[in-house]
C-alpha positions as semicolon CSV with decimal commas, in nm:
position;residue;x (nm);y (nm);z (nm)
1;X;9,062;10,130;9,128
2;X;8,716;9,976;9,143
3;X;8,591;10,180;8,849
4;X;8,463;10,012;8,536
5;X;8,766;10,142;8,346
6;X;9,004;10,025;8,621
7;X;8,860;9,675;8,618
8;X;8,886;9,653;8,239
9;X;9,247;9,777;8,248
10;X;9,336;9,531;8,523
11;X;9,249;9,238;8,295
12;X;9,504;9,354;8,038
13;X;9,769;9,451;8,292
14;X;9,752;9,110;8,458
15;X;9,859;8,964;8,125
16;X;10,134;9,222;8,076
17;X;9,957;9,383;7,782
18;X;9,872;9,740;7,698
19;X;9,505;9,829;7,712
20;X;9,382;9,842;7,349
21;X;9,335;10,183;7,190
22;X;8,959;10,148;7,149
23;X;8,919;10,080;7,523
24;X;9,147;10,370;7,622
25;X;8,974;10,605;7,381
26;X;8,628;10,515;7,510
27;X;8,700;10,589;7,873
28;X;8,972;10,853;7,867
29;X;8,811;11,060;7,596
30;X;8,479;11,048;7,783
31;X;8,653;11,171;8,098
32;X;8,831;11,451;7,908
33;X;8,499;11,570;7,763
34;X;8,346;11,582;8,112
35;X;8,612;11,779;8,302
36;X;8,611;12,157;8,319
37;X;8,755;12,301;7,999
38;X;8,938;12,568;8,195
39;X;9,120;12,307;8,405
40;X;9,454;12,171;8,293
41;X;9,472;11,793;8,304
42;X;9,815;11,637;8,335
43;X;9,777;11,300;8,172
44;X;10,003;11,017;8,283
45;X;9,975;10,699;8,079
46;X;9,756;10,797;7,786
47;X;9,791;10,809;7,499
48;X;10,051;10,533;7,495
49;X;10,057;10,440;7,128
50;X;10,087;10,622;6,797
51;X;9,732;10,522;6,697
52;X;9,590;10,680;7,016
53;X;9,785;11,004;6,968
54;X;9,612;11,140;6,657
55;X;9,257;11,110;6,795
56;X;9,373;11,250;7,128
57;X;9,531;11,556;6,965
58;X;9,218;11,607;6,752
59;X;9,001;11,597;7,065
60;X;9,226;11,848;7,244
61;X;9,201;12,083;6,946
62;X;8,823;12,038;6,922
63;X;8,776;12,118;7,291
64;X;9,041;12,390;7,303
65;X;9,216;12,212;7,592
66;X;9,564;12,296;7,716
67;X;9,644;11,958;7,871
68;X;9,995;11,814;7,876
69;X;10,139;11,466;7,879
70;X;10,356;11,372;8,175
71;X;10,653;11,145;8,108
72;X;10,891;11,028;8,377
73;X;11,214;10,972;8,188
74;X;11,458;10,702;8,299
75;X;11,690;10,475;8,104
76;X;11,543;10,129;8,032
77;X;11,796;9,962;8,264
78;X;11,684;10,179;8,556
79;X;11,317;10,117;8,476
80;X;11,380;9,742;8,471
81;X;11,569;9,752;8,801
82;X;11,285;9,952;8,959
83;X;11,023;9,706;8,835
84;X;11,213;9,413;8,983
85;X;11,253;9,592;9,319
86;X;10,884;9,690;9,319
87;X;10,789;9,326;9,262
88;X;11,017;9,207;9,543
89;X;10,877;9,471;9,779
90;X;10,517;9,376;9,694
91;X;10,581;9,007;9,758
92;X;10,766;9,073;10,085
93;X;10,474;9,286;10,199
94;X;10,221;9,017;10,111
95;X;10,079;9,216;9,818
96;X;10,013;9,103;9,465
97;X;10,293;9,236;9,241
98;X;10,231;9,378;8,896
99;X;10,286;9,109;8,631
100;X;10,571;9,299;8,464
101;X;10,752;9,323;8,797
102;X;10,794;8,946;8,834
103;X;10,770;8,805;8,480
104;X;11,073;8,881;8,257
105;X;10,873;8,837;7,935
106;X;10,601;9,080;8,047
107;X;10,867;9,317;8,178
108;X;11,035;9,309;7,837
109;X;10,703;9,393;7,668
110;X;10,651;9,683;7,907
111;X;11,000;9,817;7,835
112;X;10,938;9,781;7,459
113;X;10,613;9,973;7,502
114;X;10,806;10,247;7,683
115;X;11,054;10,270;7,395
116;X;10,769;10,295;7,143
117;X;10,608;10,568;7,353
118;X;10,936;10,758;7,371
119;X;11,011;10,721;7,000
120;X;10,666;10,768;6,844
121;X;10,433;10,947;7,084
122;X;10,643;11,192;7,286
123;X;10,781;11,379;6,983
124;X;10,425;11,464;6,876
125;X;10,354;11,620;7,216
126;X;10,690;11,798;7,219
127;X;10,615;11,954;6,877
128;X;10,304;12,115;7,026
129;X;10,476;12,215;7,352
130;X;10,247;11,972;7,537
131;X;10,510;11,746;7,691
132;X;10,608;11,766;8,055
133;X;10,929;11,562;8,061
134;X;11,063;11,486;8,409
135;X;11,408;11,342;8,475
136;X;11,311;11,062;8,713
137;X;11,655;10,934;8,813
138;X;11,630;11,060;9,171
139;X;11,457;10,887;9,459
140;X;11,078;10,883;9,460
141;X;11,039;11,182;9,694
142;X;11,276;11,395;9,483
143;X;11,091;11,301;9,166
144;X;10,751;11,373;9,324
145;X;10,876;11,713;9,437
146;X;11,011;11,802;9,092
147;X;10,693;11,676;8,930
148;X;10,467;11,879;9,160
149;X;10,679;12,191;9,108
150;X;10,671;12,158;8,729
151;X;10,297;12,088;8,722
152;X;10,222;12,385;8,946
153;X;10,411;12,611;8,705
154;X;10,157;12,517;8,436
155;X;9,873;12,660;8,642
156;X;9,763;13,020;8,636
157;X;9,891;13,209;8,941
158;X;9,538;13,235;9,085
159;X;9,500;12,857;9,111
160;X;9,844;12,776;9,250
161;X;9,751;12,868;9,605
162;X;9,457;12,624;9,595
163;X;9,649;12,340;9,431
164;X;9,740;12,028;9,618
165;X;9,942;11,721;9,530
166;X;9,743;11,401;9,550
167;X;9,916;11,063;9,561
168;X;9,724;10,770;9,417
169;X;9,891;10,428;9,439
170;X;10,236;10,571;9,385
171;X;10,126;10,819;9,119
172;X;10,136;11,184;9,221
173;X;9,875;11,417;9,082
174;X;9,820;11,786;9,126
175;X;9,460;11,879;9,180
176;X;9,377;12,243;9,130
177;X;9,102;12,461;8,996
178;X;9,213;12,662;8,694
179;X;9,089;13,013;8,630
């Protein structure tokens, strides 16, 4: 939040739209080029479309990176129910809800985007053994625990002891040096 990329993304998200590929590519690819090549980045949310996937895979090959894509797998009905509850919770707490949480049309677009991601993008990562698929049907703490455990297993043994789980606006990340 507050970054140039975050502000650009916010404009699209407020309208219930995916951030266009050229915008994602500009910022995410720049970030990927800048991080330590020995580190393993677990990427949540990019690439999201088939036209972002090819360039992403090419960049990973060019840089010799071992990154994986994280996907929290839930049936569409569960995802929709969670969005609605998240919107209700935000409004009760006096916070601005995400557009897809309160607008059925935008929620439908988001669910369609999730289906496209599942059907067109995830198989490409799975083919290369670069997909970290997490069954996300449990409660949030269970899912975070499973996610952290699975991510830590990706790290070399030497970096596991220095790894830590970082939570950022409901998204858990594992931060660790890789050796």
